[in-house]
Amino acid sequence: MGLPEDGDDEPAQMQSTDERDSGMVGRDFVRSPSHMSAIKPEPPKPTAKEKASGWMQKLGAKFSESLQTTQVALKEAATTKGLRSIRQQAAEAVGIGNKTVDVELQTKVTEVKEGLHDLKVCAELVKSVSKTLSELTKDSLALSACFQHLGKQTPGATADLDCHHRIQDLTSKNALCLLEALDFFREEILKFCSNDIAEALTAVTHYEKTRVEYDACRMTFESLKDTSSAKLPAAEAQFLESYNTLSDVRQATWAKLCNVEEGKVKFFKDQLKALSNAYSMYLSGNAAGFEDAMAKLENPDADDDALEDASL
């Protein structure tokens, strides 16, 4: 769509908002197929019916999971061990229970939970950078088309405008690979959180449950050890068994917490190396493209293959 010439009674009809390609207010510049290939196609937006169906499915899955968890908890509570644990938890809640505190393990758990929070913040920041770069890419494509259009309308500055059209077009296409690398990096962060760290925190939950059972047995044994009750031998056996179980669970939990720290180091070394390669390709590609565009501006008669051979 060209600009209205002097003397035209009516300006050329503008495109409707729905037909705009660049998203710019005012004049819209049509993108060529090469421009369109630099943008990943967006998935179709779900309809209201599809959203409602998906919401109902998620709600049903959560309800089913909660029901199963409740059933398991009720079965455990009905046992003698479950009743002891419930009494111990109630005593701890009101401040009259004697609770075993593992300072070293608690410190490690706190470190892992803080690390989980930091990773989630990192993932959100990567998402924000990716979104900003995506918007910048779209604007660069529109600016590239704008320069191309102005070059056709301004013969005296065609070479200069075409040079910047090529620069904007190339940088936007190079950004696509970087966008994919950023999205992959974010996905890997969330995967590490949902797999490695979640597994360690599940082990912590199991340890806490075992610790409550141990304290319940310990309190029962301590209340009977200075008496001649017939229940003393059984209480002592349960106490020793729970102590050994707690020691094994504590060792396994500690190992998983340490594995998280070791895995996080390996994760960052591997993933940041890949991200660095993506940034290197993005920057070097932009530098090479800029040099080619400037060479084309200085020698407009040379073809692209000759410029590429000269740059090598």
XYZ file of C-alpha atoms in Angstrom:
312
model
C 0.000 0.000 0.000
C 1.699 3.204 -1.162
C 1.539 6.720 0.229
C -1.047 9.067 -1.349
C 0.516 11.281 -3.981
C 0.078 15.051 -4.036
C -3.065 15.892 -5.874
C -4.991 12.782 -4.856
C -8.409 13.735 -3.618
C -8.663 10.829 -1.219
C -5.930 8.941 0.609
C -5.447 5.266 -0.146
C -7.677 3.052 1.967
C -5.915 1.774 5.100
C -5.909 -1.872 6.119
C -8.355 -2.873 8.817
C -7.046 -3.643 12.282
C -7.621 -7.364 11.755
C -5.526 -7.344 8.564
C -2.483 -5.655 10.037
C 0.765 -7.573 9.716
C 3.185 -5.472 11.729
C 0.942 -4.445 14.610
C 2.091 -0.823 14.208
C -0.372 2.024 14.669
C -0.938 3.914 11.438
C 0.801 2.514 8.351
C 1.220 -1.242 8.212
C 4.075 -2.817 6.330
C 3.480 -6.214 4.794
C 6.051 -8.825 5.722
C 7.529 -10.969 3.013
C 7.546 -14.792 3.352
C 11.168 -14.563 4.539
C 10.033 -12.376 7.401
C 7.221 -14.675 8.369
C 9.598 -17.647 8.589
C 11.459 -15.938 11.417
C 8.486 -16.100 13.781
C 7.340 -19.332 15.368
C 3.619 -19.907 14.705
C 1.500 -19.357 17.791
C -0.758 -22.237 18.827
C -4.498 -21.597 18.379
C -6.205 -20.189 21.449
C -8.607 -22.611 23.135
C -12.300 -21.848 22.997
C -14.378 -21.201 26.107
C -15.770 -24.729 25.891
C -12.279 -26.236 25.672
C -11.123 -24.120 28.634
C -14.089 -25.262 30.713
C -13.476 -28.897 29.763
C -9.798 -28.651 30.671
C -10.635 -26.996 33.979
C -13.116 -29.736 34.855
C -10.564 -32.437 34.011
C -7.930 -30.822 36.241
C -10.463 -30.408 39.053
C -11.502 -34.048 38.754
C -7.887 -35.233 38.793
C -7.115 -33.154 41.897
C -10.239 -34.416 43.661
C -9.368 -38.019 42.848
C -5.815 -37.542 44.107
C -7.037 -35.889 47.328
C -9.538 -38.693 47.893
C -6.873 -41.358 47.494
C -4.542 -39.505 49.866
C -7.310 -39.183 52.446
C -8.153 -42.876 52.201
C -4.519 -43.856 52.739
C -4.237 -41.480 55.708
C -7.387 -42.890 57.313
C -6.142 -46.467 56.923
C -2.827 -45.550 58.536
C -4.551 -43.668 61.359
C -6.640 -46.733 62.179
C -3.518 -48.728 63.092
C -1.812 -48.653 66.487
C 1.235 -46.970 64.964
C -0.992 -44.370 63.323
C -2.759 -43.539 66.579
C 0.601 -43.118 68.351
C 1.780 -40.743 65.641
C -1.419 -38.714 65.826
C -1.080 -38.337 69.590
C 2.575 -37.309 69.159
C 1.724 -34.710 66.512
C -1.054 -33.309 68.696
C 1.309 -33.069 71.666
C 3.908 -31.259 69.550
C 1.255 -28.909 68.197
C 0.244 -27.728 71.681
C 3.859 -27.582 72.875
C 3.852 -30.466 75.332
C 5.518 -33.063 73.119
C 9.239 -33.793 73.239
C 10.422 -33.490 69.640
C 13.711 -34.795 68.220
C 15.504 -31.993 66.378
C 18.208 -32.741 63.807
C 19.872 -29.336 63.366
C 22.233 -30.498 60.616
C 19.434 -32.021 58.554
C 17.131 -29.052 59.070
C 19.860 -26.689 57.882
C 20.310 -28.788 54.733
C 16.571 -28.854 54.099
C 16.402 -25.074 54.427
C 19.235 -24.695 51.905
C 17.462 -26.937 49.393
C 14.130 -25.103 49.807
C 15.820 -21.728 49.367
C 17.588 -23.102 46.292
C 14.222 -24.235 44.908
C 12.844 -20.726 45.386
C 15.871 -19.205 43.648
C 15.537 -21.577 40.681
C 11.872 -20.694 40.266
C 12.759 -16.999 40.309
C 15.457 -17.678 37.697
C 12.928 -19.489 35.502
C 10.520 -16.541 35.707
C 13.271 -14.089 34.798
C 14.311 -16.217 31.814
C 10.661 -16.264 30.743
C 10.542 -12.460 31.008
C 13.739 -12.073 28.948
C 12.403 -14.482 26.342
C 9.119 -12.573 26.114
C 10.937 -9.248 25.750
C 13.239 -10.656 23.063
C 10.242 -12.108 21.227
C 8.533 -8.711 21.169
C 11.775 -7.080 20.045
C 12.042 -9.615 17.225
C 8.536 -8.828 16.020
C 9.263 -5.090 16.088
C 12.548 -5.659 14.232
C 10.684 -7.530 11.507
C 8.194 -4.686 11.189
C 11.029 -2.148 11.078
C 12.802 -4.232 8.440
C 9.670 -4.193 6.269
C 9.313 -0.468 6.901
C 12.883 0.210 5.704
C 12.259 -1.941 2.643
C 9.094 -0.030 1.812
C 10.758 3.351 2.331
C 13.632 2.242 0.119
C 11.223 1.711 -2.757
C 9.590 5.077 -2.127
C 12.872 7.005 -1.709
C 15.186 6.281 -4.665
C 17.918 8.608 -3.431
C 18.337 6.672 -0.158
C 17.444 3.180 -1.378
C 20.906 1.726 -0.698
C 21.026 3.057 2.872
C 17.505 1.957 3.665
C 18.057 -1.465 2.109
C 21.199 -1.862 4.239
C 19.227 -1.371 7.446
C 16.418 -3.520 6.110
C 18.943 -6.366 5.794
C 20.377 -5.701 9.285
C 16.976 -5.746 10.999
C 15.893 -8.796 9.024
C 19.022 -10.767 9.927
C 19.084 -9.887 13.636
C 15.448 -10.875 14.025
C 16.070 -14.255 12.394
C 19.178 -14.864 14.507
C 17.122 -14.102 17.603
C 14.852 -17.062 16.866
C 17.581 -19.582 17.761
C 18.359 -17.660 20.936
C 14.671 -17.665 21.870
C 14.565 -21.438 21.489
C 17.676 -21.779 23.683
C 16.152 -19.575 26.392
C 12.885 -21.523 26.340
C 14.778 -24.814 26.566
C 16.870 -23.507 29.470
C 13.726 -22.505 31.352
C 12.108 -25.873 30.714
C 15.197 -27.663 32.037
C 15.164 -25.520 35.202
C 11.539 -26.421 35.893
C 12.239 -30.071 35.105
C 15.110 -30.122 37.609
C 12.811 -28.581 40.227
C 9.963 -31.012 39.584
C 12.204 -34.093 39.440
C 15.394 -33.875 41.508
C 14.345 -31.344 44.120
C 10.806 -32.708 44.446
C 12.232 -36.190 45.023
C 14.483 -34.883 47.799
C 11.617 -33.014 49.470
C 9.475 -36.153 49.286
C 12.257 -37.936 51.161
C 12.185 -35.135 53.753
C 8.444 -35.657 54.200
C 9.032 -39.388 54.709
C 11.768 -38.632 57.227
C 9.473 -36.317 59.184
C 6.790 -38.997 59.299
C 9.358 -41.542 60.509
C 10.649 -39.054 63.076
C 7.157 -38.600 64.530
C 6.755 -42.377 64.823
C 10.155 -42.612 66.514
C 9.333 -39.884 69.011
C 6.007 -41.553 69.782
C 7.763 -44.856 70.527
C 10.470 -43.066 72.486
C 7.968 -41.223 74.657
C 6.087 -44.466 75.354
C 9.295 -46.253 76.284
C 10.541 -43.425 78.511
C 7.234 -43.377 80.385
C 7.568 -47.120 81.147
C 11.324 -47.696 81.553
C 11.330 -46.935 85.320
C 8.328 -49.154 85.970
C 7.742 -52.893 86.108
C 4.951 -52.759 83.571
C 4.377 -55.819 81.387
C 4.310 -53.474 78.390
C 7.946 -52.424 78.897
C 9.628 -55.159 76.782
C 7.336 -54.501 73.810
C 7.782 -50.725 74.161
C 11.564 -51.126 74.287
C 11.558 -53.341 71.182
C 9.401 -50.835 69.303
C 11.661 -47.998 70.397
C 14.802 -49.757 69.153
C 13.120 -50.705 65.889
C 11.924 -47.144 65.305
C 15.401 -45.806 66.126
C 17.035 -48.054 63.532
C 14.388 -47.145 60.963
C 14.880 -43.436 61.631
C 18.660 -43.780 61.237
C 18.251 -45.501 57.854
C 15.690 -42.978 56.617
C 17.817 -40.086 57.824
C 20.835 -41.415 55.936
C 18.811 -41.850 52.736
C 17.291 -38.365 53.094
C 20.675 -36.763 53.648
C 22.030 -38.490 50.548
C 19.155 -37.172 48.396
C 19.623 -33.641 49.728
C 23.334 -33.774 48.925
C 22.545 -35.164 45.476
C 20.432 -32.080 44.818
C 23.406 -29.777 45.395
C 25.694 -31.928 43.266
C 23.059 -32.208 40.552
C 22.493 -28.457 40.541
C 26.192 -27.821 39.911
C 26.235 -30.283 37.001
C 22.952 -28.879 35.692
C 24.262 -25.313 35.556
C 27.560 -26.313 33.960
C 25.811 -28.245 31.188
C 22.881 -25.925 30.537
C 24.826 -22.661 30.750
C 27.381 -24.037 28.298
C 24.583 -24.662 25.794
C 23.091 -21.218 26.469
C 26.518 -19.614 26.007
C 26.829 -21.306 22.610
C 23.437 -19.908 21.606
C 24.457 -16.386 22.636
C 27.770 -16.771 20.801
C 25.993 -17.799 17.588
C 23.533 -14.934 17.992
C 26.220 -12.286 18.483
C 28.624 -13.622 15.850
C 25.770 -13.995 13.363
C 24.700 -10.402 13.949
C 28.286 -9.165 13.579
C 28.780 -11.065 10.326
C 25.412 -9.898 8.999
C 26.221 -6.298 9.862
C 29.511 -6.510 8.001
C 27.808 -8.009 4.946
C 25.119 -5.321 4.964
C 27.707 -2.535 5.204
C 29.752 -4.145 2.424
C 26.622 -4.223 0.272
C 26.070 -0.547 1.006
C 29.643 0.337 -0.017
C 29.564 -1.905 -3.094
C 25.906 -2.104 -4.209
C 26.767 -3.748 -7.531
C 28.414 -6.824 -5.944
C 26.250 -9.911 -5.508
C 25.787 -11.689 -2.186
C 28.056 -14.615 -3.060
C 30.934 -12.278 -3.887
C 30.482 -10.439 -0.594
C 30.450 -13.700 1.315
C 33.672 -14.857 -0.389
C 35.311 -11.522 0.340
C 34.354 -11.706 4.008
C 35.944 -15.152 4.267
